[in-house]
Amino acid sequence: MPRVIAITSEKGGVGKSTLAVHLTGAFHQRGLHAVLVDEDGRVGSSLRWARRSPPGAGVELAFPVLAPDDVRPKKLADADVVLIDTEGRPKRKELRRLATRADVILVPCGPGALELEATRELLDFLGGDGEAGRKARVVLTRVPPVGRAGEEARENLRDEGLTVCNTLVRHYAAYQKAAELGVLACNVRDARAETAWNDILTLSRELL
Ligand SMILES: Nc1ncnc2c1ncn2[C@@H]1O[C@H](COP(=O)(O)OP(=O)(O)OP(=O)(O)O)[C@@H](O)[C@H]1O
Ligand SMILES: [Mg+2]
């Protein structure tokens, strides 16, 4: 059975799709059979990302990005890891359902106070002691590369008993360029492209 990693958040625009596409790309680059399922019917952002990839240029996304309707058990059976990109601010019922399907619920969150508050609410709902709570992991994203905001947020959340990934995914323009071009950050022309990609590779190793 593949390891299922669902990416969700209480707020929109925190970096779910960016993380979903890049993590799937990192698993793929490491030789794992990785599949991305885009369950954000509203925007379909990962699917759109894949569609923007320039065909034939050698930089298109090299892993399958599926719409929920295209998911067949057979397509996922031989996958090592399945990532699920979801809509921001999911309904409680959907969140519960997601928690039963996933092995890990990854909650990206910026280091700002409001996002941290929203993340605490989400993890509160998932419950610290229950199975869903145990599956939940916060990952700090869009962390300013300068200063200690990411480290401080990570330590504070940990002090409150939350599980937080060690890797901080820092804020780099390479991710925005990658989204615009429909490629991965490692394939954009940018001085920080490799640094950005290394954050993702490190995070992928923490997860599988
Ligand atoms: N680590 C990062 N560094 C710089 N920019 C980032 C980073 N992560 C995300 N972004 C940018 O933040 C914006 C929102 O990212 P993204 O679309 O991944 O969020 P989302 O949580 O999927 O949003 P939605 O809730 O609308 O689906 C995009 O412009 C994206 O390029
Ligand atoms: Mg999204």
mmCIF file of N, CA and C in Angstrom, residues 119-176:
data_model
loop_
_atom_site.group_PDB
_atom_site.id
_atom_site.type_symbol
_atom_site.label_atom_id
_atom_site.label_comp_id
_atom_site.label_asym_id
_atom_site.label_seq_id
_atom_site.Cartn_x
_atom_site.Cartn_y
_atom_site.Cartn_z
ATOM 1 N N THR A 119 -3.748 27.446 12.206
ATOM 2 C CA THR A 119 -3.193 26.087 12.251
ATOM 3 C C THR A 119 -3.479 25.421 13.587
ATOM 4 N N ARG A 120 -3.348 26.191 14.664
ATOM 5 C CA ARG A 120 -3.685 25.645 15.989
ATOM 6 C C ARG A 120 -5.134 25.186 16.021
ATOM 7 N N GLU A 121 -6.031 25.977 15.421
ATOM 8 C CA GLU A 121 -7.456 25.616 15.400
ATOM 9 C C GLU A 121 -7.673 24.308 14.650
ATOM 10 N N LEU A 122 -6.995 24.195 13.525
ATOM 11 C CA LEU A 122 -7.143 22.977 12.719
ATOM 12 C C LEU A 122 -6.650 21.757 13.499
ATOM 13 N N LEU A 123 -5.494 21.902 14.119
ATOM 14 C CA LEU A 123 -4.949 20.764 14.859
ATOM 15 C C LEU A 123 -5.767 20.457 16.112
ATOM 16 N N ASP A 124 -6.338 21.484 16.666
ATOM 17 C CA ASP A 124 -7.259 21.297 17.798
ATOM 18 C C ASP A 124 -8.425 20.434 17.385
ATOM 19 N N PHE A 125 -8.960 20.761 16.209
ATOM 20 C CA PHE A 125 -10.097 20.009 15.710
ATOM 21 C C PHE A 125 -9.697 18.549 15.465
ATOM 22 N N LEU A 126 -8.520 18.356 14.871
ATOM 23 C CA LEU A 126 -8.084 16.986 14.583
ATOM 24 C C LEU A 126 -7.846 16.205 15.878
ATOM 25 N N GLY A 127 -7.543 16.933 16.918
ATOM 26 C CA GLY A 127 -7.442 16.296 18.227
ATOM 27 C C GLY A 127 -6.052 15.766 18.498
ATOM 28 N N GLY A 128 -5.481 16.182 19.587
ATOM 29 C CA GLY A 128 -4.111 15.806 19.922
ATOM 30 C C GLY A 128 -3.945 14.322 20.214
ATOM 31 N N ASP A 129 -4.933 13.687 20.822
ATOM 32 C CA ASP A 129 -4.734 12.318 21.290
ATOM 33 C C ASP A 129 -5.269 11.270 20.323
ATOM 34 N N GLY A 130 -6.254 11.672 19.513
ATOM 35 C CA GLY A 130 -6.869 10.704 18.614
ATOM 36 C C GLY A 130 -5.943 10.337 17.471
ATOM 37 N N GLU A 131 -6.400 9.392 16.643
ATOM 38 C CA GLU A 131 -5.586 8.914 15.524
ATOM 39 C C GLU A 131 -5.302 10.045 14.542
ATOM 40 N N ALA A 132 -6.341 10.857 14.248
ATOM 41 C CA ALA A 132 -6.169 11.955 13.288
ATOM 42 C C ALA A 132 -5.122 12.938 13.809
ATOM 43 N N GLY A 133 -5.171 13.203 15.104
ATOM 44 C CA GLY A 133 -4.213 14.127 15.707
ATOM 45 C C GLY A 133 -2.786 13.608 15.584
ATOM 46 N N ARG A 134 -2.651 12.297 15.730
ATOM 47 C CA ARG A 134 -1.308 11.710 15.635
ATOM 48 C C ARG A 134 -0.770 11.764 14.208
ATOM 49 N N LYS A 135 -1.670 11.815 13.228
ATOM 50 C CA LYS A 135 -1.237 11.861 11.830
ATOM 51 C C LYS A 135 -0.830 13.273 11.405
ATOM 52 N N ALA A 136 -1.258 14.272 12.162
ATOM 53 C CA ALA A 136 -1.080 15.662 11.734
ATOM 54 C C ALA A 136 0.340 16.163 11.986
ATOM 55 N N ARG A 137 0.894 16.800 10.968
ATOM 56 C CA ARG A 137 2.226 17.409 11.110
ATOM 57 C C ARG A 137 2.215 18.774 10.462
ATOM 58 N N VAL A 138 2.681 19.736 11.193
ATOM 59 C CA VAL A 138 2.788 21.089 10.639
ATOM 60 C C VAL A 138 4.121 21.203 9.905
ATOM 61 N N VAL A 139 4.098 21.906 8.771
ATOM 62 C CA VAL A 139 5.380 22.251 8.145
ATOM 63 C C VAL A 139 5.377 23.756 7.919
ATOM 64 N N LEU A 140 6.410 24.396 8.413
ATOM 65 C CA LEU A 140 6.482 25.858 8.250
ATOM 66 C C LEU A 140 6.960 26.177 6.842
ATOM 67 N N THR A 141 6.176 27.008 6.155
ATOM 68 C CA THR A 141 6.476 27.351 4.766
ATOM 69 C C THR A 141 6.592 28.863 4.629
ATOM 70 N N ARG A 142 7.109 29.265 3.487
ATOM 71 C CA ARG A 142 7.248 30.688 3.186
ATOM 72 C C ARG A 142 7.970 31.389 4.343
ATOM 73 N N VAL A 143 8.954 30.697 4.861
ATOM 74 C CA VAL A 143 9.725 31.219 5.993
ATOM 75 C C VAL A 143 10.765 32.205 5.462
ATOM 76 N N PRO A 144 10.827 33.418 6.007
ATOM 77 C CA PRO A 144 11.854 34.361 5.545
ATOM 78 C C PRO A 144 13.241 33.732 5.698
ATOM 79 N N PRO A 145 14.037 33.726 4.618
ATOM 80 C CA PRO A 145 15.358 33.098 4.693
ATOM 81 C C PRO A 145 16.292 33.799 5.681
ATOM 82 N N VAL A 146 15.976 35.052 5.999
ATOM 83 C CA VAL A 146 16.808 35.793 6.951
ATOM 84 C C VAL A 146 16.040 35.916 8.269
ATOM 85 N N GLY A 147 16.749 35.778 9.363
ATOM 86 C CA GLY A 147 16.088 35.899 10.668
ATOM 87 C C GLY A 147 15.703 34.539 11.215
ATOM 88 N N ARG A 148 15.004 34.551 12.358
ATOM 89 C CA ARG A 148 14.731 33.284 13.048
ATOM 90 C C ARG A 148 13.232 33.025 13.231
ATOM 91 N N ALA A 149 12.410 33.700 12.401
ATOM 92 C CA ALA A 149 10.952 33.563 12.574
ATOM 93 C C ALA A 149 10.507 32.106 12.450
ATOM 94 N N GLY A 150 11.096 31.382 11.505
ATOM 95 C CA GLY A 150 10.720 29.984 11.288
ATOM 96 C C GLY A 150 11.084 29.118 12.478
ATOM 97 N N GLU A 151 12.315 29.257 12.936
ATOM 98 C CA GLU A 151 12.780 28.467 14.092
ATOM 99 C C GLU A 151 11.920 28.762 15.316
ATOM 100 N N GLU A 152 11.617 30.046 15.516
ATOM 101 C CA GLU A 152 10.827 30.416 16.708
ATOM 102 C C GLU A 152 9.425 29.837 16.635
ATOM 103 N N ALA A 153 8.786 29.941 15.462
ATOM 104 C CA ALA A 153 7.440 29.385 15.307
ATOM 105 C C ALA A 153 7.472 27.880 15.552
ATOM 106 N N ARG A 154 8.492 27.224 15.025
ATOM 107 C CA ARG A 154 8.605 25.763 15.192
ATOM 108 C C ARG A 154 8.732 25.390 16.666
ATOM 109 N N GLU A 155 9.585 26.125 17.370
ATOM 110 C CA GLU A 155 9.766 25.794 18.787
ATOM 111 C C GLU A 155 8.496 26.080 19.583
ATOM 112 N N ASN A 156 7.824 27.189 19.281
ATOM 113 C CA ASN A 156 6.592 27.513 20.006
ATOM 114 C C ASN A 156 5.532 26.443 19.802
ATOM 115 N N LEU A 157 5.347 26.022 18.557
ATOM 116 C CA LEU A 157 4.328 24.996 18.272
ATOM 117 C C LEU A 157 4.687 23.684 18.973
ATOM 118 N N ARG A 158 5.966 23.382 18.968
ATOM 119 C CA ARG A 158 6.396 22.136 19.634
ATOM 120 C C ARG A 158 6.161 22.211 21.136
ATOM 121 N N ASP A 159 6.410 23.388 21.704
ATOM 122 C CA ASP A 159 6.163 23.569 23.139
ATOM 123 C C ASP A 159 4.704 23.349 23.475
ATOM 124 N N GLU A 160 3.837 23.636 22.488
ATOM 125 C CA GLU A 160 2.396 23.442 22.708
ATOM 126 C C GLU A 160 1.979 22.001 22.449
ATOM 127 N N GLY A 161 2.944 21.164 22.111
ATOM 128 C CA GLY A 161 2.653 19.743 21.941
ATOM 129 C C GLY A 161 2.337 19.322 20.516
ATOM 130 N N LEU A 162 2.500 20.218 19.552
ATOM 131 C CA LEU A 162 2.208 19.858 18.164
ATOM 132 C C LEU A 162 3.440 19.208 17.522
ATOM 133 N N THR A 163 3.168 18.352 16.544
ATOM 134 C CA THR A 163 4.261 17.745 15.793
ATOM 135 C C THR A 163 4.597 18.650 14.614
ATOM 136 N N VAL A 164 5.841 19.070 14.553
ATOM 137 C CA VAL A 164 6.255 20.024 13.516
ATOM 138 C C VAL A 164 7.477 19.462 12.783
ATOM 139 N N CYS A 165 7.428 19.486 11.464
ATOM 140 C CA CYS A 165 8.578 19.020 10.683
ATOM 141 C C CYS A 165 9.793 19.875 11.005
ATOM 142 N N ASN A 166 10.925 19.226 10.992
ATOM 143 C CA ASN A 166 12.159 19.931 11.280
ATOM 144 C C ASN A 166 12.525 20.898 10.152
ATOM 145 N N THR A 167 12.261 20.464 8.935
ATOM 146 C CA THR A 167 12.613 21.271 7.774
ATOM 147 C C THR A 167 11.748 22.519 7.695
ATOM 148 N N LEU A 168 12.380 23.640 7.471
ATOM 149 C CA LEU A 168 11.656 24.881 7.209
ATOM 150 C C LEU A 168 11.710 25.110 5.703
ATOM 151 N N VAL A 169 10.542 25.267 5.087
ATOM 152 C CA VAL A 169 10.514 25.560 3.651
ATOM 153 C C VAL A 169 10.541 27.075 3.513
ATOM 154 N N ARG A 170 11.647 27.562 3.001
ATOM 155 C CA ARG A 170 11.830 29.014 3.011
ATOM 156 C C ARG A 170 11.173 29.706 1.819
ATOM 157 N N HIS A 171 11.015 30.987 1.956
ATOM 158 C CA HIS A 171 10.336 31.787 0.945
ATOM 159 C C HIS A 171 11.328 32.153 -0.160
ATOM 160 N N TYR A 172 11.088 31.625 -1.345
ATOM 161 C CA TYR A 172 11.937 31.960 -2.493
ATOM 162 C C TYR A 172 11.074 32.214 -3.712
ATOM 163 N N ALA A 173 11.494 33.196 -4.490
ATOM 164 C CA ALA A 173 10.759 33.532 -5.719
ATOM 165 C C ALA A 173 10.753 32.364 -6.700
ATOM 166 N N ALA A 174 11.712 31.459 -6.567
ATOM 167 C CA ALA A 174 11.799 30.308 -7.492
ATOM 168 C C ALA A 174 10.500 29.510 -7.506
ATOM 169 N N TYR A 175 9.806 29.445 -6.367
ATOM 170 C CA TYR A 175 8.545 28.679 -6.324
ATOM 171 C C TYR A 175 7.458 29.362 -7.158
ATOM 172 N N GLN A 176 7.428 30.683 -7.068
ATOM 173 C CA GLN A 176 6.420 31.414 -7.845
ATOM 174 C C GLN A 176 6.715 31.285 -9.337
#
